[in-house]
């Protein structure tokens, strides 16, 4: 359960958010000839042949109304012109504390039933759809269609542009996460191991590990070059060259996704200027964010900027253009410039246009998750990276581009892994608003 925020501005923004959501659902349901939709929160999965469960986050469309990431086995019935009906799974159970609901504005707008069982509510006569992690058989037993793609696509599209309430939540998530990043940096510079960094991050950002929006990426030295490095060494490194920390926070359902990279006391002198150069590039790209901007075009600018940075820092001896054309920049940064951010870290509808038509990424950039034109209300991450990934550099060592790369310098940087700098930015009507506070 997310913490209650009782400030009156949050409550009033949340009321507006819910009124707009009711209107949006009414429009979508009318267009598709439906009388209502039943949203299932989902439930945690037990480990095979065990009574322990994996961590859990509720279905995004369920959270769009409630913001409750840990409300499991619960149902939400939405009908135009009716109060949303929420059935919360709250069984009599002396092993666990039954689900609790926070004192937030959405509660007043809902009819809430605390149910002892997790059965779906009976649907009234009419045409209904069920969305969420349910079987076709269950939907059929309710006389409803199961996860129709036209409805899912239309509702995903309603999550692309965030309400003022949602932007406030994303800002709150960023503030909490940045408190964690500050503490993590101090812990690293004091000689901590990856595990110490993660524990400091959790403590200062006030969250338990299962509530994180994604597993923190805590890469010391070469581990920073593994894009989604997943382990936490418990022993401090003998030499502290670098730390890449990609770690977030969930606030009232909404996710922060922030990355910072720091040079350690044993860093090669070439490393800190690369961090500064990548940060300057990131700031330039953030400054370009505005409605009407093509995000794919911005991703291409990232590569031109990386080519320039590699040339300026002596990692390549060719022109920035040649570094891009030969695939050198893509070997140093194989992921996209960023993605849409919201109730999911990689939020929905990033690769379709407003009418749901596919917008695949360019062949050169298969990992780019956001390919649409920016609009006011969108929130995106901006996360340029620069890594030494041996697997991706190996083909360059063999080919004609090899002569343009300063391999001794690349080899010196290999033990530093890589650099990523990631902020979360809202697009507004005049430009943008960076939700990530300064360090
Ligand atoms: N934390 C995952 C990402 O940056 O996309
Ligand atoms: Mn990230
Ligand atoms: Mn990200």
Short mmCIF file of C-alpha atoms and ligand atoms in Angstrom, two decimals:
data_model
loop_
_atom_site.label_atom_id
_atom_site.label_comp_id
_atom_site.label_asym_id
_atom_site.label_seq_id
_atom_site.Cartn_x
_atom_site.Cartn_y
_atom_site.Cartn_z
CA UNK A 1 0.00 0.00 0.00
CA UNK A 2 1.33 3.42 -0.83
CA UNK A 3 1.49 5.97 1.95
CA UNK A 4 -1.46 8.32 2.33
CA UNK A 5 -0.98 11.89 1.13
CA UNK A 6 -3.71 13.98 2.66
CA UNK A 7 -2.72 17.36 1.18
CA UNK A 8 -5.76 19.15 -0.18
CA UNK A 9 -4.15 19.93 -3.53
CA UNK A 10 -3.36 16.25 -4.10
CA UNK A 11 -6.92 15.31 -3.12
CA UNK A 12 -8.43 17.85 -5.45
CA UNK A 13 -6.12 16.88 -8.33
CA UNK A 14 -7.02 13.24 -7.73
CA UNK A 15 -10.73 14.06 -7.87
CA UNK A 16 -10.20 15.82 -11.23
CA UNK A 17 -8.18 12.83 -12.44
CA UNK A 18 -11.03 10.47 -11.58
CA UNK A 19 -13.69 12.66 -13.21
CA UNK A 20 -11.59 12.73 -16.41
CA UNK A 21 -11.03 8.98 -16.21
CA UNK A 22 -14.77 8.34 -15.85
CA UNK A 23 -15.35 10.49 -18.92
CA UNK A 24 -12.60 8.75 -20.91
CA UNK A 25 -13.90 5.29 -20.03
CA UNK A 26 -17.46 6.42 -20.91
CA UNK A 27 -16.28 7.54 -24.37
CA UNK A 28 -14.28 4.36 -25.03
CA UNK A 29 -17.05 2.03 -23.85
CA UNK A 30 -19.66 3.88 -25.93
CA UNK A 31 -17.43 3.67 -29.03
CA UNK A 32 -17.02 -0.08 -28.56
CA UNK A 33 -20.67 -0.74 -27.69
CA UNK A 34 -19.94 -1.94 -24.16
CA UNK A 35 -21.95 -1.34 -20.99
CA UNK A 36 -18.99 -1.70 -18.67
CA UNK A 37 -15.62 -3.21 -17.92
CA UNK A 38 -14.46 -5.31 -14.99
CA UNK A 39 -10.80 -4.80 -14.06
CA UNK A 40 -8.95 -7.49 -12.11
CA UNK A 41 -6.02 -6.40 -9.96
CA UNK A 42 -4.16 -9.68 -10.43
CA UNK A 43 -2.47 -11.76 -7.72
CA UNK A 44 1.03 -12.87 -6.76
CA UNK A 45 2.34 -16.17 -8.15
CA UNK A 46 3.54 -18.84 -5.74
CA UNK A 47 6.88 -20.46 -6.43
CA UNK A 48 6.41 -23.92 -7.91
CA UNK A 49 5.45 -26.53 -5.30
CA UNK A 50 6.00 -23.98 -2.53
CA UNK A 51 3.85 -21.75 -0.34
CA UNK A 52 6.02 -18.65 -0.90
CA UNK A 53 5.03 -16.00 -3.41
CA UNK A 54 6.89 -13.76 -5.86
CA UNK A 55 6.58 -10.01 -5.37
CA UNK A 56 3.55 -8.45 -7.01
CA UNK A 57 2.33 -5.26 -8.68
CA UNK A 58 -1.31 -4.75 -9.65
CA UNK A 59 -2.53 -4.46 -13.26
CA UNK A 60 -1.86 -0.99 -14.66
CA UNK A 61 -5.48 -0.21 -15.58
CA UNK A 62 -6.60 -1.18 -12.07
CA UNK A 63 -3.96 1.16 -10.63
CA UNK A 64 -5.03 3.95 -12.99
CA UNK A 65 -8.13 4.30 -10.77
CA UNK A 66 -6.86 3.25 -7.38
CA UNK A 67 -3.08 3.79 -7.37
CA UNK A 68 -2.86 0.66 -5.23
CA UNK A 69 0.07 -1.46 -6.41
CA UNK A 70 -0.29 -4.17 -3.79
CA UNK A 71 -4.05 -4.70 -3.75
CA UNK A 72 -4.37 -8.31 -4.94
CA UNK A 73 -7.35 -10.54 -5.84
CA UNK A 74 -9.58 -7.48 -6.06
CA UNK A 75 -12.07 -6.32 -8.70
CA UNK A 76 -13.16 -2.95 -10.03
CA UNK A 77 -16.36 -2.55 -12.06
CA UNK A 78 -16.60 0.58 -14.22
CA UNK A 79 -19.90 1.59 -15.81
CA UNK A 80 -20.66 4.96 -17.41
CA UNK A 81 -22.73 7.15 -15.11
CA UNK A 82 -22.24 4.84 -12.09
CA UNK A 83 -19.83 5.05 -9.18
CA UNK A 84 -16.91 2.64 -9.67
CA UNK A 85 -17.48 -0.50 -7.56
CA UNK A 86 -14.41 -1.93 -5.88
CA UNK A 87 -14.44 -5.36 -4.31
CA UNK A 88 -11.34 -5.71 -2.13
CA UNK A 89 -10.15 -9.16 -1.14
CA UNK A 90 -10.00 -8.96 2.65
CA UNK A 91 -10.48 -12.46 4.08
CA UNK A 92 -10.63 -13.33 7.76
CA UNK A 93 -7.02 -14.39 8.24
CA UNK A 94 -5.00 -14.55 11.42
CA UNK A 95 -1.78 -15.22 9.47
CA UNK A 96 -1.88 -11.91 7.62
CA UNK A 97 -3.27 -8.46 8.13
CA UNK A 98 -6.25 -8.03 5.79
CA UNK A 99 -5.92 -5.42 3.02
CA UNK A 100 -6.18 -1.84 4.26
CA UNK A 101 -7.26 1.10 2.15
CA UNK A 102 -5.65 4.53 2.51
CA UNK A 103 -7.46 7.73 3.35
CA UNK A 104 -7.32 9.18 -0.18
CA UNK A 105 -9.72 11.10 -2.40
CA UNK A 106 -10.52 8.15 -4.62
CA UNK A 107 -12.24 6.37 -1.72
CA UNK A 108 -15.07 8.94 -1.64
CA UNK A 109 -15.77 8.42 -5.33
CA UNK A 110 -16.01 4.62 -5.07
CA UNK A 111 -18.44 2.11 -3.67
CA UNK A 112 -16.20 -0.23 -1.72
CA UNK A 113 -16.98 -3.77 -0.59
CA UNK A 114 -14.52 -5.59 1.65
CA UNK A 115 -15.00 -9.16 0.38
CA UNK A 116 -14.08 -12.31 2.27
CA UNK A 117 -13.58 -14.18 -1.00
CA UNK A 118 -11.81 -13.29 -4.23
CA UNK A 119 -14.71 -14.19 -6.54
CA UNK A 120 -15.55 -11.62 -9.21
CA UNK A 121 -18.74 -9.62 -8.63
CA UNK A 122 -21.84 -10.71 -10.55
CA UNK A 123 -22.27 -8.53 -13.62
CA UNK A 124 -25.59 -6.87 -14.42
CA UNK A 125 -27.31 -7.66 -17.75
CA UNK A 126 -25.48 -6.07 -20.69
CA UNK A 127 -22.26 -6.25 -22.69
CA UNK A 128 -19.15 -6.36 -20.50
CA UNK A 129 -15.45 -7.05 -20.91
CA UNK A 130 -13.01 -8.32 -18.28
CA UNK A 131 -9.44 -7.00 -18.36
CA UNK A 132 -6.52 -8.41 -16.45
CA UNK A 133 -4.83 -11.68 -15.59
CA UNK A 134 -7.95 -13.85 -15.97
CA UNK A 135 -8.78 -16.91 -18.06
CA UNK A 136 -11.14 -16.91 -21.02
CA UNK A 137 -13.18 -19.51 -19.10
CA UNK A 138 -13.65 -17.13 -16.16
CA UNK A 139 -14.70 -14.28 -18.47
CA UNK A 140 -17.13 -16.61 -20.25
CA UNK A 141 -18.61 -17.70 -16.93
CA UNK A 142 -19.45 -14.02 -16.34
CA UNK A 143 -20.87 -13.61 -19.85
CA UNK A 144 -18.07 -11.16 -20.67
CA UNK A 145 -15.33 -10.95 -23.30
CA UNK A 146 -11.78 -11.53 -22.10
CA UNK A 147 -9.10 -8.87 -22.71
CA UNK A 148 -10.44 -7.61 -26.07
CA UNK A 149 -7.53 -5.96 -27.88
CA UNK A 150 -9.53 -2.99 -29.14
CA UNK A 151 -10.56 -2.06 -25.60
CA UNK A 152 -7.07 -2.64 -24.19
CA UNK A 153 -5.52 -0.53 -26.94
CA UNK A 154 -8.01 2.31 -26.41
CA UNK A 155 -7.47 2.32 -22.64
CA UNK A 156 -3.68 2.10 -23.03
CA UNK A 157 -3.91 5.23 -25.17
CA UNK A 158 -5.71 7.00 -22.30
CA UNK A 159 -2.63 6.38 -20.13
CA UNK A 160 -0.16 8.00 -22.53
CA UNK A 161 -0.92 11.60 -21.50
CA UNK A 162 -0.80 12.02 -17.75
CA UNK A 163 -3.20 14.15 -15.72
CA UNK A 164 -1.86 16.85 -13.40
CA UNK A 165 -2.48 14.43 -10.53
CA UNK A 166 -0.36 11.76 -12.18
CA UNK A 167 2.46 14.21 -12.84
CA UNK A 168 2.38 15.22 -9.18
CA UNK A 169 2.68 11.54 -8.22
CA UNK A 170 5.58 11.02 -10.62
CA UNK A 171 7.29 14.05 -9.12
CA UNK A 172 6.75 12.62 -5.63
CA UNK A 173 8.24 9.29 -6.71
CA UNK A 174 11.28 11.16 -8.08
CA UNK A 175 11.82 13.07 -4.84
CA UNK A 176 11.81 9.87 -2.81
CA UNK A 177 14.10 8.11 -5.28
CA UNK A 178 16.60 10.98 -5.34
CA UNK A 179 16.91 10.84 -1.54
CA UNK A 180 17.95 7.22 -2.07
CA UNK A 181 20.47 8.10 -4.78
CA UNK A 182 22.14 10.69 -2.54
CA UNK A 183 22.55 8.15 0.27
CA UNK A 184 23.74 5.48 -2.16
CA UNK A 185 26.47 7.75 -3.51
CA UNK A 186 27.71 8.50 0.03
CA UNK A 187 27.77 4.78 0.82
CA UNK A 188 29.75 3.96 -2.30
CA UNK A 189 32.29 6.72 -1.68
CA UNK A 190 32.66 5.50 1.91
CA UNK A 191 33.79 2.13 0.53
CA UNK A 192 30.51 0.19 0.54
CA UNK A 193 29.79 -2.94 -1.47
CA UNK A 194 26.91 -3.18 -3.97
CA UNK A 195 24.72 -4.67 -1.24
CA UNK A 196 25.52 -1.76 1.10
CA UNK A 197 24.58 0.67 -1.67
CA UNK A 198 21.25 -1.08 -2.22
CA UNK A 199 20.47 -1.11 1.52
CA UNK A 200 21.37 2.58 1.85
CA UNK A 201 19.17 3.33 -1.16
CA UNK A 202 16.20 1.47 0.30
CA UNK A 203 16.61 3.09 3.70
CA UNK A 204 16.88 6.67 2.47
CA UNK A 205 14.09 6.29 -0.08
CA UNK A 206 11.88 4.65 2.60
CA UNK A 207 10.81 1.48 0.83
CA UNK A 208 11.15 -2.26 1.11
CA UNK A 209 12.65 -4.21 -1.76
CA UNK A 210 9.37 -5.82 -2.87
CA UNK A 211 7.78 -2.37 -3.31
CA UNK A 212 10.40 -1.18 -5.81
CA UNK A 213 9.04 -0.54 -9.31
CA UNK A 214 11.97 -2.63 -10.63
CA UNK A 215 14.97 -4.36 -9.12
CA UNK A 216 17.67 -1.74 -8.50
CA UNK A 217 20.65 -2.03 -10.83
CA UNK A 218 23.72 -1.51 -8.63
CA UNK A 219 26.78 -1.96 -10.82
CA UNK A 220 30.20 -1.35 -9.30
CA UNK A 221 33.15 -1.31 -11.74
CA UNK A 222 32.67 -3.67 -14.74
CA UNK A 223 29.14 -4.57 -13.54
CA UNK A 224 28.02 -1.12 -14.73
CA UNK A 225 28.46 -2.44 -18.27
CA UNK A 226 25.74 -5.07 -17.81
CA UNK A 227 22.63 -3.13 -18.71
CA UNK A 228 20.30 -4.88 -16.26
CA UNK A 229 22.92 -6.26 -13.85
CA UNK A 230 20.96 -8.15 -11.20
CA UNK A 231 23.29 -9.23 -8.36
CA UNK A 232 24.55 -7.41 -5.27
CA UNK A 233 28.10 -8.26 -4.24
CA UNK A 234 28.30 -8.32 -0.45
CA UNK A 235 32.06 -7.74 -0.44
CA UNK A 236 33.46 -4.27 -1.28
CA UNK A 237 35.65 -4.19 -4.40
CA UNK A 238 39.42 -4.04 -3.94
CA UNK A 239 39.47 -0.95 -6.19
CA UNK A 240 36.58 1.49 -6.52
CA UNK A 241 36.43 2.73 -10.07
CA UNK A 242 32.76 3.44 -10.68
CA UNK A 243 29.17 2.98 -9.56
CA UNK A 244 26.16 2.92 -11.87
CA UNK A 245 22.92 3.02 -9.90
CA UNK A 246 19.58 2.70 -11.70
CA UNK A 247 16.91 2.70 -9.00
CA UNK A 248 13.36 3.95 -8.58
CA UNK A 249 10.42 4.36 -6.29
CA UNK A 250 6.68 3.88 -6.57
CA UNK A 251 4.46 6.64 -5.21
CA UNK A 252 0.68 6.13 -5.24
CA UNK A 253 1.24 3.62 -8.05
CA UNK A 254 3.52 5.85 -10.17
CA UNK A 255 7.15 4.99 -10.89
CA UNK A 256 10.41 6.89 -10.79
CA UNK A 257 13.25 5.49 -12.92
CA UNK A 258 16.49 7.37 -12.21
CA UNK A 259 20.10 6.50 -13.03
CA UNK A 260 23.27 8.16 -11.86
CA UNK A 261 26.91 7.17 -12.41
CA UNK A 262 29.78 8.25 -10.19
CA UNK A 263 33.54 7.92 -10.50
CA UNK A 264 35.23 6.27 -7.53
CA UNK A 265 38.60 7.13 -5.97
CA UNK A 266 40.38 4.57 -8.19
CA UNK A 267 38.84 5.72 -11.48
CA UNK A 268 41.00 6.20 -14.55
CA UNK A 269 41.41 9.95 -15.24
CA UNK A 270 39.53 9.48 -18.53
CA UNK A 271 36.35 8.31 -16.77
CA UNK A 272 35.05 11.44 -15.00
CA UNK A 273 35.25 13.61 -18.17
CA UNK A 274 33.16 10.98 -19.95
CA UNK A 275 30.50 11.22 -17.20
CA UNK A 276 30.52 15.02 -17.50
CA UNK A 277 30.29 14.81 -21.30
CA UNK A 278 27.39 12.38 -21.20
CA UNK A 279 25.58 14.54 -18.63
CA UNK A 280 26.04 17.60 -20.87
CA UNK A 281 24.64 15.63 -23.82
CA UNK A 282 21.69 14.47 -21.72
CA UNK A 283 20.93 18.06 -20.68
CA UNK A 284 21.02 19.20 -24.32
CA UNK A 285 18.61 16.43 -25.32
CA UNK A 286 16.26 17.22 -22.39
CA UNK A 287 16.24 20.86 -23.50
CA UNK A 288 14.86 19.76 -26.87
CA UNK A 289 11.77 18.10 -25.35
CA UNK A 290 8.49 19.75 -26.40
CA UNK A 291 5.17 18.81 -27.96
CA UNK A 292 5.51 17.87 -31.63
CA UNK A 293 9.08 16.57 -31.25
CA UNK A 294 9.75 13.21 -32.91
CA UNK A 295 11.33 10.96 -30.25
CA UNK A 296 12.99 8.78 -32.91
CA UNK A 297 14.67 11.91 -34.26
CA UNK A 298 15.87 12.71 -30.75
CA UNK A 299 17.29 9.20 -30.47
CA UNK A 300 19.24 9.84 -33.71
CA UNK A 301 20.57 13.05 -32.13
CA UNK A 302 21.72 10.97 -29.17
CA UNK A 303 23.93 8.97 -31.53
CA UNK A 304 25.35 12.08 -33.20
CA UNK A 305 26.11 13.44 -29.72
CA UNK A 306 27.73 10.16 -28.68
CA UNK A 307 29.88 10.25 -31.84
CA UNK A 308 31.02 13.74 -30.89
CA UNK A 309 31.73 12.71 -27.29
CA UNK A 310 33.74 9.65 -28.38
CA UNK A 311 35.77 11.85 -30.72
CA UNK A 312 36.24 14.65 -28.15
CA UNK A 313 37.47 12.20 -25.51
CA UNK A 314 39.79 10.39 -27.91
CA UNK A 315 37.95 7.06 -27.94
CA UNK A 316 37.63 7.29 -31.72
CA UNK A 317 39.92 8.92 -34.25
CA UNK A 318 37.24 9.34 -36.93
CA UNK A 319 34.57 12.01 -37.35
CA UNK A 320 31.40 11.80 -35.21
CA UNK A 321 29.44 11.04 -38.40
CA UNK A 322 31.76 8.14 -39.27
CA UNK A 323 31.42 6.79 -35.71
CA UNK A 324 27.64 6.69 -36.16
CA UNK A 325 27.75 5.33 -39.73
CA UNK A 326 30.11 2.47 -38.78
CA UNK A 327 27.90 1.37 -35.88
CA UNK A 328 30.49 2.40 -33.28
CA UNK A 329 28.06 4.53 -31.25
CA UNK A 330 25.52 1.71 -31.23
CA UNK A 331 28.12 -0.71 -29.86
CA UNK A 332 28.81 1.76 -27.04
CA UNK A 333 25.08 2.38 -26.42
CA UNK A 334 22.78 -0.44 -27.54
CA UNK A 335 19.61 0.75 -25.79
CA UNK A 336 17.13 3.48 -26.61
CA UNK A 337 17.19 7.10 -25.47
CA UNK A 338 14.27 6.38 -23.16
CA UNK A 339 10.66 5.32 -22.83
CA UNK A 340 7.28 6.37 -21.57
CA UNK A 341 6.93 6.30 -17.78
CA UNK A 342 3.85 6.01 -15.58
CA UNK A 343 2.14 3.21 -13.70
CA UNK A 344 4.64 0.89 -15.35
CA UNK A 345 8.32 1.66 -15.65
CA UNK A 346 8.16 0.89 -19.35
CA UNK A 347 4.71 2.33 -19.82
CA UNK A 348 2.12 1.29 -22.38
CA UNK A 349 1.56 2.42 -25.98
CA UNK A 350 5.10 3.61 -26.69
CA UNK A 351 5.26 2.04 -30.14
CA UNK A 352 1.85 2.89 -31.57
CA UNK A 353 0.37 6.12 -32.85
CA UNK A 354 -2.69 7.76 -31.32
CA UNK A 355 -4.96 5.53 -33.40
CA UNK A 356 -3.22 2.34 -32.25
CA UNK A 357 -1.32 1.77 -35.51
CA UNK A 358 2.10 0.14 -34.96
CA UNK A 359 5.16 2.41 -35.05
CA UNK A 360 8.06 -0.08 -35.02
CA UNK A 361 11.53 1.21 -34.13
CA UNK A 362 14.12 1.69 -36.88
CA UNK A 363 16.00 -1.51 -37.81
CA UNK A 364 19.19 0.03 -36.41
CA UNK A 365 17.52 0.62 -33.02
CA UNK A 366 15.42 -2.42 -32.09
CA UNK A 367 15.59 -1.60 -28.37
CA UNK A 368 13.98 1.85 -28.72
CA UNK A 369 10.71 1.62 -26.75
CA UNK A 370 9.23 5.01 -27.65
CA UNK A 371 8.70 5.82 -31.32
CA UNK A 372 5.86 8.34 -31.27
CA UNK A 373 5.66 12.10 -31.48
CA UNK A 374 5.70 13.82 -28.11
CA UNK A 375 2.54 15.44 -26.77
CA UNK A 376 1.82 17.57 -23.73
CA UNK A 377 1.11 15.32 -20.76
CA UNK A 378 3.53 12.56 -21.73
CA UNK A 379 6.25 11.66 -19.25
CA UNK A 380 9.41 10.14 -20.67
CA UNK A 381 12.79 9.02 -19.43
CA UNK A 382 15.95 10.51 -20.95
CA UNK A 383 18.76 8.04 -20.40
CA UNK A 384 21.77 8.20 -22.70
CA UNK A 385 24.41 5.58 -21.96
CA UNK A 386 28.01 4.82 -22.85
CA UNK A 387 29.35 1.38 -21.94
CA UNK A 388 32.27 -0.93 -22.61
CA UNK A 389 30.41 -4.16 -23.48
CA UNK A 390 32.98 -6.70 -24.72
CA UNK A 391 30.37 -8.75 -26.58
CA UNK A 392 29.34 -5.74 -28.69
CA UNK A 393 32.86 -4.39 -29.22
CA UNK A 394 34.30 -7.74 -30.36
CA UNK A 395 32.88 -7.52 -33.92
CA UNK A 396 34.31 -3.99 -34.23
CA UNK A 397 37.77 -5.23 -33.29
CA UNK A 398 37.63 -7.57 -36.29
CA UNK A 399 36.24 -5.14 -38.89
CA UNK A 400 37.39 -2.04 -40.77
CA UNK A 401 36.12 0.30 -38.01
CA UNK A 402 38.82 -1.13 -35.75
CA UNK A 403 41.44 1.33 -36.97
CA UNK A 404 39.23 4.25 -35.85
CA UNK A 405 38.96 3.09 -32.23
CA UNK A 406 41.52 3.77 -29.52
CA UNK A 407 41.64 0.25 -28.12
CA UNK A 408 44.19 0.95 -25.36
CA UNK A 409 41.84 3.63 -23.98
CA UNK A 410 38.81 1.32 -24.35
CA UNK A 411 40.73 -1.35 -22.46
CA UNK A 412 41.59 1.10 -19.66
CA UNK A 413 37.89 1.95 -19.28
CA UNK A 414 36.63 -1.64 -19.42
CA UNK A 415 36.87 -2.09 -15.64
CA UNK A 416 34.56 0.91 -15.18
CA UNK A 417 31.65 -0.83 -16.95
CA UNK A 418 29.70 2.11 -18.19
CA UNK A 419 27.77 5.29 -17.67
CA UNK A 420 24.03 5.95 -17.75
CA UNK A 421 22.34 9.16 -16.66
CA UNK A 422 18.55 9.05 -16.51
CA UNK A 423 15.99 11.72 -15.64
CA UNK A 424 12.18 11.65 -15.82
CA UNK A 425 10.68 14.52 -17.76
CA UNK A 426 7.09 15.69 -18.30
CA UNK A 427 6.16 17.30 -21.63
CA UNK A 428 3.96 20.36 -21.14
CA UNK A 429 2.27 22.78 -23.53
CA UNK A 430 5.29 25.09 -23.74
CA UNK A 431 8.16 22.62 -23.48
CA UNK A 432 9.01 20.34 -20.62
CA UNK A 433 9.39 20.02 -16.85
CA UNK A 434 12.19 17.85 -15.44
CA UNK A 435 10.63 15.90 -12.53
CA UNK A 436 14.00 14.63 -11.29
CA UNK A 437 15.42 16.91 -8.59
CA UNK A 438 19.11 17.87 -8.52
CA UNK A 439 21.42 15.51 -6.68
N1 LIG B 1 15.41 0.85 -15.14
C1 LIG B 1 15.16 0.33 -16.44
C2 LIG B 1 15.24 1.37 -17.46
O1 LIG B 1 15.91 2.36 -17.28
O2 LIG B 1 14.61 1.30 -18.48
MN1 LIG B 2 16.38 3.08 -15.38
MN1 LIG B 3 14.43 3.84 -17.95
#
